[in-house]
PDB file of C-alpha atoms in Angstrom:
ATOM      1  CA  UNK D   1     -46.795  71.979 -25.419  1.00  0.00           C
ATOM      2  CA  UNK D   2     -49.380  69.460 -23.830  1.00  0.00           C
ATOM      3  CA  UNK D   3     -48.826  65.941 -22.392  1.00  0.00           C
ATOM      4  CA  UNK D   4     -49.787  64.767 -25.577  1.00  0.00           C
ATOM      5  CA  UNK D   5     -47.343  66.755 -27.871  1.00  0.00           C
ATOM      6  CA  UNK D   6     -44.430  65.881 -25.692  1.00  0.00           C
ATOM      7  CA  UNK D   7     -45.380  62.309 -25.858  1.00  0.00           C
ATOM      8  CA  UNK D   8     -45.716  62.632 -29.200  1.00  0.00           C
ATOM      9  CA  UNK D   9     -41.807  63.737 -29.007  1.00  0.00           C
ATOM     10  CA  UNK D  10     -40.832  61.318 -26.930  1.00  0.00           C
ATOM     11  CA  UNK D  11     -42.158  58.378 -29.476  1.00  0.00           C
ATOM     12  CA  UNK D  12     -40.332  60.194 -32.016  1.00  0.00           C
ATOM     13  CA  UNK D  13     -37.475  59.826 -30.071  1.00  0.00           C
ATOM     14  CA  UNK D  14     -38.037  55.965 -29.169  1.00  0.00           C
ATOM     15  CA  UNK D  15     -37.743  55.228 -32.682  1.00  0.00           C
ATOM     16  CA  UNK D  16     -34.448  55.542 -32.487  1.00  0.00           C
ATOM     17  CA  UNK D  17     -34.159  53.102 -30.253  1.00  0.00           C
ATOM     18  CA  UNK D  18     -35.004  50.408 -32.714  1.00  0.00           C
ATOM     19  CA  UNK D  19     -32.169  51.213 -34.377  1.00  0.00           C
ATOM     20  CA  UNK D  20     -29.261  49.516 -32.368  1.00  0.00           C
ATOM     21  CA  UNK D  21     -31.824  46.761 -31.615  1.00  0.00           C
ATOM     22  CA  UNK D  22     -32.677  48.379 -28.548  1.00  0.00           C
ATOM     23  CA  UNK D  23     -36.430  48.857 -26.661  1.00  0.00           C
ATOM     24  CA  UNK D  24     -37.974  51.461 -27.799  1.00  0.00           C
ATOM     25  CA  UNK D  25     -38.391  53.613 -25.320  1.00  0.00           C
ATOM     26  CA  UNK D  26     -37.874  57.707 -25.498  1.00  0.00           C
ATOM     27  CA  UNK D  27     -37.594  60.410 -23.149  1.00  0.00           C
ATOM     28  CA  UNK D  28     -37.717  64.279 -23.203  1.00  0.00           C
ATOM     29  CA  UNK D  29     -37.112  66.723 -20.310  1.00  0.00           C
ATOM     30  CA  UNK D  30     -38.517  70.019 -20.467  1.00  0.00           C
ATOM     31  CA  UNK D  31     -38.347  73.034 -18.694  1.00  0.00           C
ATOM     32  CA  UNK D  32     -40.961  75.278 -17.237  1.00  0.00           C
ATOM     33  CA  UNK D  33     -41.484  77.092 -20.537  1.00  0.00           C
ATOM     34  CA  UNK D  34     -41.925  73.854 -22.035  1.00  0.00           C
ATOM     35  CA  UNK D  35     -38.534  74.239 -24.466  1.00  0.00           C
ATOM     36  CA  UNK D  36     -36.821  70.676 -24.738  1.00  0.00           C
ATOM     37  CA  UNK D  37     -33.763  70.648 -23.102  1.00  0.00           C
ATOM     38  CA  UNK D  38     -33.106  66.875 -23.750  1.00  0.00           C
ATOM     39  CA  UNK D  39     -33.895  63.734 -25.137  1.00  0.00           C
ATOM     40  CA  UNK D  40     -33.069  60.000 -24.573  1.00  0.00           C
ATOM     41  CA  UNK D  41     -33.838  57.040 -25.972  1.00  0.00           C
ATOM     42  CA  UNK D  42     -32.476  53.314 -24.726  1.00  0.00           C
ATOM     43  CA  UNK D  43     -28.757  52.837 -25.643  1.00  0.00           C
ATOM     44  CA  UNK D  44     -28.072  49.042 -23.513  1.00  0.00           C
ATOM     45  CA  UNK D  45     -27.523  47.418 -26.287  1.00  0.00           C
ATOM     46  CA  UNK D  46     -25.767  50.062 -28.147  1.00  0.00           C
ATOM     47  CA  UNK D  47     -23.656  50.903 -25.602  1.00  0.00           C
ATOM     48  CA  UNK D  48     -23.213  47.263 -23.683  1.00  0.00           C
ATOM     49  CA  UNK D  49     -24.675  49.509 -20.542  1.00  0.00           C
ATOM     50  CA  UNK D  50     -27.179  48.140 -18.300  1.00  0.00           C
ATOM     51  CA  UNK D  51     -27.991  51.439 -16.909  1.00  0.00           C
ATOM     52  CA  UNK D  52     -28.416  53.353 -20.401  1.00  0.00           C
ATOM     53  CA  UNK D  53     -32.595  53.424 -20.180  1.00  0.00           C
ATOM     54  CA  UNK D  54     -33.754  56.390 -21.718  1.00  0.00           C
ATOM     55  CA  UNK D  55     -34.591  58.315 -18.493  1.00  0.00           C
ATOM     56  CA  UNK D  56     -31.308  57.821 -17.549  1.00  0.00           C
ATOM     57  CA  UNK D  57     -29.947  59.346 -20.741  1.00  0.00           C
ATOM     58  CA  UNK D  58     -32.233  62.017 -21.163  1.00  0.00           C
ATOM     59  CA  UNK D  59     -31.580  63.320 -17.258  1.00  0.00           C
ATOM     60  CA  UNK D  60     -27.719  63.131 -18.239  1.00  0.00           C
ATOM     61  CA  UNK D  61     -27.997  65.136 -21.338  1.00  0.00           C
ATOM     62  CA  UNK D  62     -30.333  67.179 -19.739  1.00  0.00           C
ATOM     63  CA  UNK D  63     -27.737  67.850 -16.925  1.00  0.00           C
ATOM     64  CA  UNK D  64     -24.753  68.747 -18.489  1.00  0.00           C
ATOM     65  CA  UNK D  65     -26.570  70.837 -20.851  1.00  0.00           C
ATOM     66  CA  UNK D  66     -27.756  72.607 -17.769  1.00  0.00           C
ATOM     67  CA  UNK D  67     -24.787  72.476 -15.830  1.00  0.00           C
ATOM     68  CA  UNK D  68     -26.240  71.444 -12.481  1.00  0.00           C
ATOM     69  CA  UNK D  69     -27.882  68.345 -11.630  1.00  0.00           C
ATOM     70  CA  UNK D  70     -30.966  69.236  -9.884  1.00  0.00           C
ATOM     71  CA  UNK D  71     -33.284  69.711 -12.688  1.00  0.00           C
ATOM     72  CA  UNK D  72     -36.222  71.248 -10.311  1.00  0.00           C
ATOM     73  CA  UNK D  73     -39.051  72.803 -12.475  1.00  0.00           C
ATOM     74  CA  UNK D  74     -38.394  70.256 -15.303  1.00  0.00           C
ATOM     75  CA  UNK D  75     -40.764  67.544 -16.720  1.00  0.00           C
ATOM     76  CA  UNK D  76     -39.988  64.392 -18.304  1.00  0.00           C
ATOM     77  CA  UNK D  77     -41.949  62.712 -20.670  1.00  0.00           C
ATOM     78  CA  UNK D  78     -41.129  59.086 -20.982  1.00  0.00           C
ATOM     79  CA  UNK D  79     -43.108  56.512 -23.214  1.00  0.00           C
ATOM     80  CA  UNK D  80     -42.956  53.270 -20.762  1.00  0.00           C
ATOM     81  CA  UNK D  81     -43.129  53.329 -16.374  1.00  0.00           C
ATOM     82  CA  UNK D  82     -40.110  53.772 -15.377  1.00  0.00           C
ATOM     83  CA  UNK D  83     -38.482  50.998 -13.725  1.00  0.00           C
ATOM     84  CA  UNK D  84     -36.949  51.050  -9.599  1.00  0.00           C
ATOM     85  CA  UNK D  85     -33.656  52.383 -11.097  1.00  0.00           C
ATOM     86  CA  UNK D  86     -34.983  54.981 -13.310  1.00  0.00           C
ATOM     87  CA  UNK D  87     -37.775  56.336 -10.966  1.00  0.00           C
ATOM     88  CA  UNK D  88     -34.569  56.662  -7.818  1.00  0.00           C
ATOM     89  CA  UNK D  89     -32.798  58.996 -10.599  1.00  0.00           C
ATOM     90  CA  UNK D  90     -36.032  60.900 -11.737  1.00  0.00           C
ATOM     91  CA  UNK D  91     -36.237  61.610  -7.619  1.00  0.00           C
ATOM     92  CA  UNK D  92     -32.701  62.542  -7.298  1.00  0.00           C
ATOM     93  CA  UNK D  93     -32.164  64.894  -9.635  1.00  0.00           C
ATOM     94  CA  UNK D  94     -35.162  66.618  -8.227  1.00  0.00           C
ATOM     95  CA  UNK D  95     -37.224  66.489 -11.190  1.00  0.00           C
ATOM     96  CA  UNK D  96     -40.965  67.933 -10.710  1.00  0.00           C
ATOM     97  CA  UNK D  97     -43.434  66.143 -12.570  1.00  0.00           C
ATOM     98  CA  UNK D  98     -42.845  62.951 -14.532  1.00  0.00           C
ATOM     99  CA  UNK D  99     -45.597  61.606 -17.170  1.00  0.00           C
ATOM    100  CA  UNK D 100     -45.638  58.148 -18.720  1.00  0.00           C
ATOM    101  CA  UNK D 101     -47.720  56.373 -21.521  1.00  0.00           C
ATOM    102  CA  UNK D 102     -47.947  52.721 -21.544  1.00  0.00           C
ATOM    103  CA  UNK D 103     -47.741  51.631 -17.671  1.00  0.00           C
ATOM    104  CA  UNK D 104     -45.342  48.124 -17.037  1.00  0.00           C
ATOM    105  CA  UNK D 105     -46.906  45.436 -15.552  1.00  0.00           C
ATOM    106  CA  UNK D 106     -43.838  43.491 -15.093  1.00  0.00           C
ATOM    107  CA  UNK D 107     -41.000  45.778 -13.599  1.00  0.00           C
ATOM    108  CA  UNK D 108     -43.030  49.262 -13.313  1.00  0.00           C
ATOM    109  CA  UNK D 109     -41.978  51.542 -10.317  1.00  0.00           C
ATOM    110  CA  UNK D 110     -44.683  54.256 -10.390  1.00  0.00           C
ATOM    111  CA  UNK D 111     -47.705  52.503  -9.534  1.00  0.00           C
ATOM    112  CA  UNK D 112     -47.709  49.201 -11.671  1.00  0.00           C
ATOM    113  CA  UNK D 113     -45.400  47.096  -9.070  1.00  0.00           C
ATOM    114  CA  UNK D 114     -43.671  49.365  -6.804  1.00  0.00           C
ATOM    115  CA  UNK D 115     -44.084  53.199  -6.032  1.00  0.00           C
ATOM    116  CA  UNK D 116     -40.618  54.510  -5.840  1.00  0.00           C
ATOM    117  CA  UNK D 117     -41.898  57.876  -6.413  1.00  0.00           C
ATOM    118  CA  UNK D 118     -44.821  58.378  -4.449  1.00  0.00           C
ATOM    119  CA  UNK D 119     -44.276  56.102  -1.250  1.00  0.00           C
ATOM    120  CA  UNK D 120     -44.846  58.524   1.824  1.00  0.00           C
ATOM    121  CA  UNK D 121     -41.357  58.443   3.150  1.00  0.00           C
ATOM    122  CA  UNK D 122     -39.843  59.888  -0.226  1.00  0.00           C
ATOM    123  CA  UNK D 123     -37.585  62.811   0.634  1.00  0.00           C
ATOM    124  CA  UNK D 124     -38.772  64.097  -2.636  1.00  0.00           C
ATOM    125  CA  UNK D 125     -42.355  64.880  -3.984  1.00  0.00           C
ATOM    126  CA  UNK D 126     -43.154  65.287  -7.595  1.00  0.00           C
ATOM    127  CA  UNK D 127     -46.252  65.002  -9.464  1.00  0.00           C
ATOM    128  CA  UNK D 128     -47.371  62.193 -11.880  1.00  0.00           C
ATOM    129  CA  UNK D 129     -49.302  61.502 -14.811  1.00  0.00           C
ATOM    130  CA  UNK D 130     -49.603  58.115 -16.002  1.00  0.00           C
ATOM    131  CA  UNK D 131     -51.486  56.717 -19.341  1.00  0.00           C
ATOM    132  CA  UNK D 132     -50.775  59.221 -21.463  1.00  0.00           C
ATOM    133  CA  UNK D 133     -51.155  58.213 -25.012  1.00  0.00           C
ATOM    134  CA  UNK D 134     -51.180  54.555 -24.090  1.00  0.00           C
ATOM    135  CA  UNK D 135     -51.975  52.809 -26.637  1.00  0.00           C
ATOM    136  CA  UNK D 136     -49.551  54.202 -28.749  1.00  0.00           C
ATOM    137  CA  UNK D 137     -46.812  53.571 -26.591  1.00  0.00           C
ATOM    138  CA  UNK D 138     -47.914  50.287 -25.870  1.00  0.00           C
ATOM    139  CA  UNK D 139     -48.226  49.575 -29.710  1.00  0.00           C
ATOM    140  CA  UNK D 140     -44.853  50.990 -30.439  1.00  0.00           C
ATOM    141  CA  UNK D 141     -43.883  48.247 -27.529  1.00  0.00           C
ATOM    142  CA  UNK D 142     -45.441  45.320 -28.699  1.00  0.00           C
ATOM    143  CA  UNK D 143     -44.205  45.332 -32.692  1.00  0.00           C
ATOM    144  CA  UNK D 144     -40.664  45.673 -30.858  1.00  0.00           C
ATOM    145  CA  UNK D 145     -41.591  42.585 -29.116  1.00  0.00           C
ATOM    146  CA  UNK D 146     -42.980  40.632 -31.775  1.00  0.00           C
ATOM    147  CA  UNK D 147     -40.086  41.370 -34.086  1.00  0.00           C
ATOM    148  CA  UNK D 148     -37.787  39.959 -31.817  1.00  0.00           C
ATOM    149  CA  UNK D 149     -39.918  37.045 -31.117  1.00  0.00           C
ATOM    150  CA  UNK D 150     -40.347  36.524 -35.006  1.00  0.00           C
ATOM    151  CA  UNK D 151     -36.290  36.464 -35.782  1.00  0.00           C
ATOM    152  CA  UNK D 152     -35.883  33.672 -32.305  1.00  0.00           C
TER     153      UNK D 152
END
């Protein structure tokens, strides 16, 4: 699959975020033969857990399903910039490349605010593609937003 299928995935997976009343935002890891080996989607408000982004669950599914936690040779595919926390995880469990869609002007740590990933004195190095399938992501993003602005 191409950065585009497996963002198509991981919108697939967002949606499920909507769900609980939680940001849509989804996640897939994949491995170097491009098989899925997990998926995440936001879970705070499902799970009353500040930490539950959907990087966060996708790299802990993705882990135990594994067995190990360095998940070198694996991609993840995540719909929104990951934010400082998520970006520290994606470079500790030695992921290699990480693509995004809609980039986040606000609390972004990949380029948008901060670069967590790529500063120079990051033990770890992984590639990054950002903007992939943007609008969509950014779409799915904003109807969230203006649902919740509707019901205030």
């Amino acid at each position: 699959m191409n950065d585009k299928d497996l963002m198509r995935a991981a919108l697939a997976v967002a949606q499920q975020a909507s769900a609980s009343g939680d940001v849509p935002v989804g996640a897939v890891i994949v491995n170097s033969s491009g098989e899925i080996v997990a998926t995440g989607h936001n879970e705070r408000e499902l799970n009353i857990d500040p930490t539950a982004h959907a990087e966060i669950v996708a790299i802990r599914k993705a882990a135990q399903a594994l067995g190990q936690w360095r998940l070198e040779d694996h991609t993840i595919v995540v719909t929104l910039e990951p934010c400082p926390m998520c970006a520290g995880a994606i470079a500790q469990s030695r992921i290699s490349t990480l693509v995004f869609g809609a980039w986040d002007e606000k609390g972004g740590a990949v380029g948008s605010v901060w670069d967590v990933i790529r500063d120079p004195r990051a033990l770890n190095k992984l590639e990054v593609r950002g903007g992939v399938l943007e609008e969509e992501c950014s779409a799915m993003l904003k109807e969230f937003i203006q649902g919740v602005r509707k019901k205030d």
